[in-house]
């Protein structure tokens, strides 16, 4: 774990160098947008629109989705969230931070063999509900957990 | 040009625990630099995990994922020595790929 932490710190320095390279115009300009990126859902500014974007209508609450996230996050820039869905046949998991400027943070599709589990770090701008939507058998199941943030993760 | 990424895949029973560390600024387009100018959006949009060449997890993410993203995924029905490949693509068309053997 410690080695991983070192890499993270080193990475922080390296990405600074990347930013400098970008500013100097060394890297190629905007091009080739990702083909498989749901622009409508990710560009949505409200949770309702984001849900519409991923086609999630008629969600029902489920206790079979576990969200492991801190109740209080000191640093909204890095909030670890661990999600496990035990809904049988879960095919995808989407994560929404309701109060972020663009609520949808990610959507993960699980193919054959993958366990419906994901752990990631997200930015949370202000105290917000974290909404997780799992898709199974064409139905959408949802679970919500509130995360309080003491220092925001957006802007600066 | 993309910074290296790190993938660690370990076997627990017949489930692989795949941990990924990507080096990426993940700029939201909302942060200002020292001169008060907005730093343009620059973030990973797509990521893919493959085992033995077969896609197991496909993810789409937004700028809300933290800088230098870390992910964990789990895949079952695998064995030691299986090839785990992780790749990403960002909004500027940059891409990166790393391969490791399941241990």
PDB file of C-alpha atoms in Angstrom:
ATOM      1  CA  UNK A   1       0.000   0.000   0.000  1.00  0.00           C
ATOM      2  CA  UNK A   2       2.876   2.313   0.835  1.00  0.00           C
ATOM      3  CA  UNK A   3       4.462   1.778  -2.552  1.00  0.00           C
ATOM      4  CA  UNK A   4       1.160   2.712  -4.169  1.00  0.00           C
ATOM      5  CA  UNK A   5       1.077   5.912  -2.150  1.00  0.00           C
ATOM      6  CA  UNK A   6       4.579   6.815  -3.339  1.00  0.00           C
ATOM      7  CA  UNK A   7       3.477   6.355  -6.915  1.00  0.00           C
ATOM      8  CA  UNK A   8       0.497   8.603  -6.358  1.00  0.00           C
ATOM      9  CA  UNK A   9       2.741  11.365  -5.062  1.00  0.00           C
ATOM     10  CA  UNK A  10       5.211  10.926  -7.892  1.00  0.00           C
ATOM     11  CA  UNK A  11       2.302  10.934 -10.329  1.00  0.00           C
ATOM     12  CA  UNK A  12       1.131  14.265  -8.950  1.00  0.00           C
ATOM     13  CA  UNK A  13       4.456  15.811  -9.905  1.00  0.00           C
ATOM     14  CA  UNK A  14       4.488  14.177 -13.303  1.00  0.00           C
ATOM     15  CA  UNK A  15       1.009  15.374 -14.211  1.00  0.00           C
ATOM     16  CA  UNK A  16       2.170  18.876 -13.379  1.00  0.00           C
ATOM     17  CA  UNK A  17       4.774  18.465 -16.100  1.00  0.00           C
ATOM     18  CA  UNK A  18       2.046  17.300 -18.454  1.00  0.00           C
ATOM     19  CA  UNK A  19       0.053  20.445 -17.747  1.00  0.00           C
ATOM     20  CA  UNK A  20       3.110  22.550 -18.620  1.00  0.00           C
ATOM     21  CA  UNK A  21       3.559  20.631 -21.870  1.00  0.00           C
ATOM     22  CA  UNK A  22      -0.086  21.238 -22.699  1.00  0.00           C
ATOM     23  CA  UNK A  23       0.144  24.942 -21.971  1.00  0.00           C
ATOM     24  CA  UNK A  24       3.182  25.194 -24.233  1.00  0.00           C
ATOM     25  CA  UNK A  25       1.151  23.662 -27.032  1.00  0.00           C
ATOM     26  CA  UNK A  26       3.439  20.683 -27.310  1.00  0.00           C
ATOM     27  CA  UNK A  27       0.607  18.194 -27.296  1.00  0.00           C
ATOM     28  CA  UNK A  28      -1.841  17.675 -30.076  1.00  0.00           C
ATOM     29  CA  UNK A  29      -4.989  19.786 -29.941  1.00  0.00           C
ATOM     30  CA  UNK A  30      -8.538  18.591 -29.368  1.00  0.00           C
ATOM     31  CA  UNK A  31      -9.453  15.715 -31.620  1.00  0.00           C
ATOM     32  CA  UNK A  32     -10.872  12.222 -31.710  1.00  0.00           C
ATOM     33  CA  UNK A  33     -13.558  12.371 -29.065  1.00  0.00           C
ATOM     34  CA  UNK A  34     -14.202   9.072 -27.391  1.00  0.00           C
ATOM     35  CA  UNK A  35     -16.832   7.277 -29.388  1.00  0.00           C
ATOM     36  CA  UNK A  36     -18.310   5.353 -26.495  1.00  0.00           C
ATOM     37  CA  UNK A  37     -18.870   8.226 -24.107  1.00  0.00           C
ATOM     38  CA  UNK A  38     -22.419   9.099 -23.154  1.00  0.00           C
ATOM     39  CA  UNK A  39     -22.279  12.849 -23.694  1.00  0.00           C
ATOM     40  CA  UNK A  40     -25.923  13.449 -22.822  1.00  0.00           C
ATOM     41  CA  UNK A  41     -25.713  11.701 -19.486  1.00  0.00           C
ATOM     42  CA  UNK A  42     -22.335  13.137 -18.480  1.00  0.00           C
ATOM     43  CA  UNK A  43     -23.268  16.634 -19.642  1.00  0.00           C
ATOM     44  CA  UNK A  44     -26.501  16.616 -17.622  1.00  0.00           C
ATOM     45  CA  UNK A  45     -26.647  19.196 -14.856  1.00  0.00           C
ATOM     46  CA  UNK A  46     -29.309  17.554 -12.704  1.00  0.00           C
ATOM     47  CA  UNK A  47     -29.441  14.003 -11.357  1.00  0.00           C
ATOM     48  CA  UNK A  48     -32.814  13.504 -13.074  1.00  0.00           C
ATOM     49  CA  UNK A  49     -31.399  14.403 -16.500  1.00  0.00           C
ATOM     50  CA  UNK A  50     -28.334  12.228 -15.915  1.00  0.00           C
ATOM     51  CA  UNK A  51     -30.574   9.289 -15.068  1.00  0.00           C
ATOM     52  CA  UNK A  52     -32.568   9.927 -18.208  1.00  0.00           C
ATOM     53  CA  UNK A  53     -29.291  10.003 -20.139  1.00  0.00           C
ATOM     54  CA  UNK A  54     -28.393   6.493 -19.049  1.00  0.00           C
ATOM     55  CA  UNK A  55     -31.936   5.313 -19.696  1.00  0.00           C
ATOM     56  CA  UNK A  56     -32.752   4.722 -16.056  1.00  0.00           C
ATOM     57  CA  UNK A  57     -36.465   5.318 -15.659  1.00  0.00           C
ATOM     58  CA  UNK A  58     -38.550   3.931 -12.791  1.00  0.00           C
ATOM     59  CA  UNK A  59     -35.768   3.203 -10.354  1.00  0.00           C
ATOM     60  CA  UNK A  60     -36.656   1.296  -7.237  1.00  0.00           C
ATOM     61  CA  UNK A  61     -34.817   1.395  -3.906  1.00  0.00           C
ATOM     62  CA  UNK A  62     -32.750  -1.661  -3.130  1.00  0.00           C
ATOM     63  CA  UNK A  63     -30.973  -2.883  -0.026  1.00  0.00           C
ATOM     64  CA  UNK A  64     -28.827  -5.119  -2.190  1.00  0.00           C
ATOM     65  CA  UNK A  65     -26.544  -2.292  -3.231  1.00  0.00           C
ATOM     66  CA  UNK A  66     -23.865  -1.543  -0.678  1.00  0.00           C
ATOM     67  CA  UNK A  67     -22.156   1.833  -0.744  1.00  0.00           C
ATOM     68  CA  UNK A  68     -19.083   2.135   1.388  1.00  0.00           C
ATOM     69  CA  UNK A  69     -18.151   5.809   1.652  1.00  0.00           C
ATOM     70  CA  UNK A  70     -17.079   8.052   4.510  1.00  0.00           C
ATOM     71  CA  UNK A  71     -19.882   9.897   6.342  1.00  0.00           C
ATOM     72  CA  UNK A  72     -17.652  12.914   6.599  1.00  0.00           C
ATOM     73  CA  UNK A  73     -14.962  13.535   4.007  1.00  0.00           C
ATOM     74  CA  UNK A  74     -12.277  15.964   5.035  1.00  0.00           C
ATOM     75  CA  UNK A  75     -11.060  16.470   1.504  1.00  0.00           C
ATOM     76  CA  UNK A  76     -13.770  16.567  -1.150  1.00  0.00           C
ATOM     77  CA  UNK A  77     -11.086  16.210  -3.824  1.00  0.00           C
ATOM     78  CA  UNK A  78     -10.552  12.553  -3.023  1.00  0.00           C
ATOM     79  CA  UNK A  79     -13.479  10.651  -1.557  1.00  0.00           C
ATOM     80  CA  UNK A  80     -13.144   6.870  -1.721  1.00  0.00           C
ATOM     81  CA  UNK A  81     -16.341   5.060  -2.639  1.00  0.00           C
ATOM     82  CA  UNK A  82     -16.722   1.303  -2.756  1.00  0.00           C
ATOM     83  CA  UNK A  83     -19.812  -0.194  -4.343  1.00  0.00           C
ATOM     84  CA  UNK A  84     -21.010  -3.784  -4.334  1.00  0.00           C
ATOM     85  CA  UNK A  85     -24.241  -4.893  -5.910  1.00  0.00           C
ATOM     86  CA  UNK A  86     -25.715  -8.223  -4.899  1.00  0.00           C
ATOM     87  CA  UNK A  87     -28.759  -7.700  -7.101  1.00  0.00           C
ATOM     88  CA  UNK A  88     -28.738 -10.886  -9.213  1.00  0.00           C
ATOM     89  CA  UNK A  89     -27.639 -10.264 -12.775  1.00  0.00           C
ATOM     90  CA  UNK A  90     -26.255  -6.766 -12.220  1.00  0.00           C
ATOM     91  CA  UNK A  91     -24.901  -5.554 -15.557  1.00  0.00           C
ATOM     92  CA  UNK A  92     -23.878  -2.009 -14.774  1.00  0.00           C
ATOM     93  CA  UNK A  93     -23.321   0.389 -11.916  1.00  0.00           C
ATOM     94  CA  UNK A  94     -23.594   4.175 -12.250  1.00  0.00           C
ATOM     95  CA  UNK A  95     -22.426   6.679  -9.632  1.00  0.00           C
ATOM     96  CA  UNK A  96     -24.029  10.101  -9.261  1.00  0.00           C
ATOM     97  CA  UNK A  97     -22.934  12.874  -6.912  1.00  0.00           C
ATOM     98  CA  UNK A  98     -26.223  14.753  -6.722  1.00  0.00           C
ATOM     99  CA  UNK A  99     -24.888  18.221  -5.943  1.00  0.00           C
ATOM    100  CA  UNK A 100     -21.894  18.241  -8.282  1.00  0.00           C
ATOM    101  CA  UNK A 101     -22.161  20.587 -11.290  1.00  0.00           C
ATOM    102  CA  UNK A 102     -22.333  17.475 -13.475  1.00  0.00           C
ATOM    103  CA  UNK A 103     -23.796  14.761 -11.240  1.00  0.00           C
ATOM    104  CA  UNK A 104     -22.820  11.629 -13.177  1.00  0.00           C
ATOM    105  CA  UNK A 105     -19.317  10.584 -12.109  1.00  0.00           C
ATOM    106  CA  UNK A 106     -19.079   7.225 -13.796  1.00  0.00           C
ATOM    107  CA  UNK A 107     -20.803   4.227 -15.233  1.00  0.00           C
ATOM    108  CA  UNK A 108     -19.305   0.756 -15.270  1.00  0.00           C
ATOM    109  CA  UNK A 109     -20.518  -2.086 -17.443  1.00  0.00           C
ATOM    110  CA  UNK A 110     -19.773  -5.583 -16.232  1.00  0.00           C
ATOM    111  CA  UNK A 111     -19.302  -8.339 -18.773  1.00  0.00           C
ATOM    112  CA  UNK A 112     -19.186 -12.057 -18.223  1.00  0.00           C
ATOM    113  CA  UNK A 113     -16.892 -12.930 -15.335  1.00  0.00           C
ATOM    114  CA  UNK A 114     -16.786  -9.509 -13.712  1.00  0.00           C
ATOM    115  CA  UNK A 115     -18.066  -9.138 -10.175  1.00  0.00           C
ATOM    116  CA  UNK A 116     -20.479  -6.163  -9.868  1.00  0.00           C
ATOM    117  CA  UNK A 117     -18.057  -4.300  -7.677  1.00  0.00           C
ATOM    118  CA  UNK A 118     -16.114  -1.113  -8.157  1.00  0.00           C
ATOM    119  CA  UNK A 119     -13.974   1.094  -5.983  1.00  0.00           C
ATOM    120  CA  UNK A 120     -13.036   4.591  -7.080  1.00  0.00           C
ATOM    121  CA  UNK A 121     -12.136   8.034  -5.798  1.00  0.00           C
ATOM    122  CA  UNK A 122     -14.384  10.944  -6.668  1.00  0.00           C
ATOM    123  CA  UNK A 123     -14.500  14.690  -6.189  1.00  0.00           C
ATOM    124  CA  UNK A 124     -17.450  16.013  -4.211  1.00  0.00           C
ATOM    125  CA  UNK A 125     -17.973  19.771  -4.370  1.00  0.00           C
ATOM    126  CA  UNK A 126     -20.218  20.123  -1.330  1.00  0.00           C
ATOM    127  CA  UNK A 127     -22.030  17.804   1.056  1.00  0.00           C
ATOM    128  CA  UNK A 128     -24.206  15.662  -1.157  1.00  0.00           C
ATOM    129  CA  UNK A 129     -26.072  12.459  -1.584  1.00  0.00           C
ATOM    130  CA  UNK A 130     -24.195   9.807  -3.492  1.00  0.00           C
ATOM    131  CA  UNK A 131     -26.671   7.891  -5.611  1.00  0.00           C
ATOM    132  CA  UNK A 132     -25.778   4.519  -7.048  1.00  0.00           C
ATOM    133  CA  UNK A 133     -27.896   3.020  -9.801  1.00  0.00           C
ATOM    134  CA  UNK A 134     -27.498  -0.641 -10.691  1.00  0.00           C
ATOM    135  CA  UNK A 135     -29.018  -2.179 -13.791  1.00  0.00           C
ATOM    136  CA  UNK A 136     -30.144  -5.780 -13.685  1.00  0.00           C
ATOM    137  CA  UNK A 137     -32.456  -7.544 -16.082  1.00  0.00           C
ATOM    138  CA  UNK A 138     -33.563  -4.285 -17.673  1.00  0.00           C
ATOM    139  CA  UNK A 139     -34.603  -2.819 -14.305  1.00  0.00           C
ATOM    140  CA  UNK A 140     -32.867  -0.097 -12.341  1.00  0.00           C
ATOM    141  CA  UNK A 141     -32.175  -0.285  -8.629  1.00  0.00           C
ATOM    142  CA  UNK A 142     -30.952   2.589  -6.549  1.00  0.00           C
ATOM    143  CA  UNK A 143     -29.242   3.195  -3.212  1.00  0.00           C
ATOM    144  CA  UNK A 144     -28.295   6.504  -1.647  1.00  0.00           C
ATOM    145  CA  UNK A 145     -25.702   7.529   0.894  1.00  0.00           C
ATOM    146  CA  UNK A 146     -24.967  11.000   2.191  1.00  0.00           C
ATOM    147  CA  UNK A 147     -21.397  12.264   2.326  1.00  0.00           C
ATOM    148  CA  UNK A 148     -20.601  15.461   4.196  1.00  0.00           C
ATOM    149  CA  UNK A 149     -17.660  17.404   2.867  1.00  0.00           C
ATOM    150  CA  UNK A 150     -15.642  19.897   4.864  1.00  0.00           C
ATOM    151  CA  UNK A 151     -13.386  21.105   2.026  1.00  0.00           C
ATOM    152  CA  UNK A 152     -14.844  21.063  -1.472  1.00  0.00           C
ATOM    153  CA  UNK A 153     -13.278  19.200  -4.359  1.00  0.00           C
ATOM    154  CA  UNK A 154     -14.192  21.504  -7.226  1.00  0.00           C
ATOM    155  CA  UNK A 155     -12.985  24.921  -8.225  1.00  0.00           C
ATOM    156  CA  UNK A 156     -10.287  26.566  -6.178  1.00  0.00           C
TER     157      UNK A 156
ATOM    158  CA  UNK B   1       3.401  11.165 -23.579  1.00  0.00           C
ATOM    159  CA  UNK B   2       0.950   9.746 -21.137  1.00  0.00           C
ATOM    160  CA  UNK B   3       2.458   8.966 -17.789  1.00  0.00           C
ATOM    161  CA  UNK B   4       2.805   5.314 -16.856  1.00  0.00           C
ATOM    162  CA  UNK B   5      -0.019   3.525 -15.138  1.00  0.00           C
ATOM    163  CA  UNK B   6       0.163   0.761 -12.636  1.00  0.00           C
ATOM    164  CA  UNK B   7      -1.909  -2.384 -12.514  1.00  0.00           C
ATOM    165  CA  UNK B   8      -1.794  -4.945  -9.754  1.00  0.00           C
ATOM    166  CA  UNK B   9      -3.783  -8.127 -10.151  1.00  0.00           C
ATOM    167  CA  UNK B  10      -3.846 -10.627  -7.324  1.00  0.00           C
ATOM    168  CA  UNK B  11      -5.741 -13.862  -6.977  1.00  0.00           C
ATOM    169  CA  UNK B  12      -7.936 -14.558  -3.932  1.00  0.00           C
ATOM    170  CA  UNK B  13      -9.523 -17.956  -4.364  1.00  0.00           C
ATOM    171  CA  UNK B  14     -10.886 -17.832  -7.902  1.00  0.00           C
ATOM    172  CA  UNK B  15     -11.502 -14.098  -7.797  1.00  0.00           C
ATOM    173  CA  UNK B  16      -8.999 -11.647  -9.190  1.00  0.00           C
ATOM    174  CA  UNK B  17      -8.599  -8.357  -7.393  1.00  0.00           C
ATOM    175  CA  UNK B  18      -7.481  -5.845 -10.001  1.00  0.00           C
ATOM    176  CA  UNK B  19      -6.193  -2.525  -8.763  1.00  0.00           C
ATOM    177  CA  UNK B  20      -5.395   0.227 -11.214  1.00  0.00           C
ATOM    178  CA  UNK B  21      -3.574   3.487 -10.705  1.00  0.00           C
ATOM    179  CA  UNK B  22      -3.647   5.956 -13.578  1.00  0.00           C
ATOM    180  CA  UNK B  23      -1.604   9.124 -13.763  1.00  0.00           C
ATOM    181  CA  UNK B  24      -3.869  11.848 -15.040  1.00  0.00           C
ATOM    182  CA  UNK B  25      -4.643  15.458 -14.042  1.00  0.00           C
ATOM    183  CA  UNK B  26      -8.445  14.970 -14.394  1.00  0.00           C
ATOM    184  CA  UNK B  27      -9.039  18.717 -14.829  1.00  0.00           C
ATOM    185  CA  UNK B  28     -12.686  19.675 -14.289  1.00  0.00           C
ATOM    186  CA  UNK B  29     -12.646  22.884 -16.294  1.00  0.00           C
ATOM    187  CA  UNK B  30     -13.618  24.754 -13.143  1.00  0.00           C
ATOM    188  CA  UNK B  31     -10.246  25.243 -11.510  1.00  0.00           C
ATOM    189  CA  UNK B  32      -8.272  28.420 -12.073  1.00  0.00           C
ATOM    190  CA  UNK B  33      -4.512  28.542 -12.425  1.00  0.00           C
ATOM    191  CA  UNK B  34      -2.217  30.978 -10.616  1.00  0.00           C
ATOM    192  CA  UNK B  35      -3.003  33.702 -13.160  1.00  0.00           C
ATOM    193  CA  UNK B  36      -6.772  33.401 -12.641  1.00  0.00           C
ATOM    194  CA  UNK B  37      -7.301  31.661 -15.979  1.00  0.00           C
ATOM    195  CA  UNK B  38      -9.550  28.634 -16.114  1.00  0.00           C
ATOM    196  CA  UNK B  39      -7.667  25.399 -16.670  1.00  0.00           C
ATOM    197  CA  UNK B  40      -9.409  23.611 -19.548  1.00  0.00           C
ATOM    198  CA  UNK B  41     -11.103  20.270 -19.040  1.00  0.00           C
ATOM    199  CA  UNK B  42      -8.805  17.314 -19.413  1.00  0.00           C
ATOM    200  CA  UNK B  43     -10.034  14.006 -18.100  1.00  0.00           C
ATOM    201  CA  UNK B  44     -10.253  10.313 -18.833  1.00  0.00           C
ATOM    202  CA  UNK B  45     -13.547   9.329 -20.457  1.00  0.00           C
ATOM    203  CA  UNK B  46     -13.237   5.629 -21.147  1.00  0.00           C
ATOM    204  CA  UNK B  47     -11.487   2.759 -19.476  1.00  0.00           C
ATOM    205  CA  UNK B  48     -11.462  -0.925 -20.202  1.00  0.00           C
ATOM    206  CA  UNK B  49     -10.292  -3.994 -18.343  1.00  0.00           C
ATOM    207  CA  UNK B  50      -9.575  -7.124 -20.360  1.00  0.00           C
ATOM    208  CA  UNK B  51      -8.665 -10.598 -19.158  1.00  0.00           C
ATOM    209  CA  UNK B  52      -6.969 -12.804 -21.761  1.00  0.00           C
ATOM    210  CA  UNK B  53      -8.074 -10.373 -24.450  1.00  0.00           C
ATOM    211  CA  UNK B  54     -11.746 -10.450 -23.436  1.00  0.00           C
ATOM    212  CA  UNK B  55     -13.386  -7.276 -22.114  1.00  0.00           C
ATOM    213  CA  UNK B  56     -14.713  -7.749 -18.572  1.00  0.00           C
ATOM    214  CA  UNK B  57     -15.318  -4.188 -17.388  1.00  0.00           C
ATOM    215  CA  UNK B  58     -15.991  -1.137 -19.528  1.00  0.00           C
ATOM    216  CA  UNK B  59     -16.209   2.148 -17.724  1.00  0.00           C
ATOM    217  CA  UNK B  60     -17.167   5.665 -18.711  1.00  0.00           C
ATOM    218  CA  UNK B  61     -16.132   8.333 -16.257  1.00  0.00           C
ATOM    219  CA  UNK B  62     -16.398  12.085 -15.882  1.00  0.00           C
ATOM    220  CA  UNK B  63     -14.218  14.879 -14.580  1.00  0.00           C
ATOM    221  CA  UNK B  64     -15.638  14.134 -11.122  1.00  0.00           C
ATOM    222  CA  UNK B  65     -13.192  11.269 -10.702  1.00  0.00           C
ATOM    223  CA  UNK B  66     -10.220  12.369  -8.590  1.00  0.00           C
ATOM    224  CA  UNK B  67      -6.830  13.293  -9.993  1.00  0.00           C
ATOM    225  CA  UNK B  68      -4.601  10.273 -10.584  1.00  0.00           C
ATOM    226  CA  UNK B  69      -7.565   7.898 -10.526  1.00  0.00           C
ATOM    227  CA  UNK B  70      -7.454   4.656  -8.575  1.00  0.00           C
ATOM    228  CA  UNK B  71      -9.908   1.869  -9.308  1.00  0.00           C
ATOM    229  CA  UNK B  72     -10.521  -1.643  -8.048  1.00  0.00           C
ATOM    230  CA  UNK B  73     -12.389  -4.299  -9.965  1.00  0.00           C
ATOM    231  CA  UNK B  74     -13.042  -7.976  -9.327  1.00  0.00           C
ATOM    232  CA  UNK B  75     -13.238 -10.774 -11.851  1.00  0.00           C
ATOM    233  CA  UNK B  76     -14.091 -14.380 -11.105  1.00  0.00           C
ATOM    234  CA  UNK B  77     -13.314 -17.640 -12.814  1.00  0.00           C
ATOM    235  CA  UNK B  78      -9.703 -16.755 -13.475  1.00  0.00           C
ATOM    236  CA  UNK B  79      -6.378 -18.403 -12.741  1.00  0.00           C
ATOM    237  CA  UNK B  80      -2.807 -17.404 -12.015  1.00  0.00           C
ATOM    238  CA  UNK B  81      -0.938 -16.318 -15.120  1.00  0.00           C
ATOM    239  CA  UNK B  82      -4.016 -14.917 -16.871  1.00  0.00           C
ATOM    240  CA  UNK B  83      -3.240 -11.748 -18.786  1.00  0.00           C
ATOM    241  CA  UNK B  84      -4.846  -8.589 -17.407  1.00  0.00           C
ATOM    242  CA  UNK B  85      -4.884  -5.536 -19.636  1.00  0.00           C
ATOM    243  CA  UNK B  86      -6.137  -2.073 -18.674  1.00  0.00           C
ATOM    244  CA  UNK B  87      -6.478   0.865 -21.056  1.00  0.00           C
ATOM    245  CA  UNK B  88      -7.923   4.369 -21.002  1.00  0.00           C
ATOM    246  CA  UNK B  89      -8.798   7.160 -23.392  1.00  0.00           C
ATOM    247  CA  UNK B  90      -9.178  10.828 -22.440  1.00  0.00           C
ATOM    248  CA  UNK B  91     -11.092  13.774 -23.925  1.00  0.00           C
ATOM    249  CA  UNK B  92      -8.034  14.921 -25.872  1.00  0.00           C
ATOM    250  CA  UNK B  93      -7.566  11.565 -27.535  1.00  0.00           C
ATOM    251  CA  UNK B  94      -4.615  10.539 -25.378  1.00  0.00           C
ATOM    252  CA  UNK B  95      -4.559   6.906 -24.493  1.00  0.00           C
ATOM    253  CA  UNK B  96      -2.556   4.475 -22.410  1.00  0.00           C
ATOM    254  CA  UNK B  97      -2.396   0.739 -21.884  1.00  0.00           C
ATOM    255  CA  UNK B  98      -0.736  -1.568 -19.385  1.00  0.00           C
ATOM    256  CA  UNK B  99      -0.562  -5.312 -19.141  1.00  0.00           C
ATOM    257  CA  UNK B 100       0.213  -7.588 -16.258  1.00  0.00           C
ATOM    258  CA  UNK B 101      -0.060 -11.250 -15.373  1.00  0.00           C
ATOM    259  CA  UNK B 102      -2.426 -12.351 -12.640  1.00  0.00           C
ATOM    260  CA  UNK B 103      -0.427 -13.442  -9.595  1.00  0.00           C
TER     261      UNK B 103
END
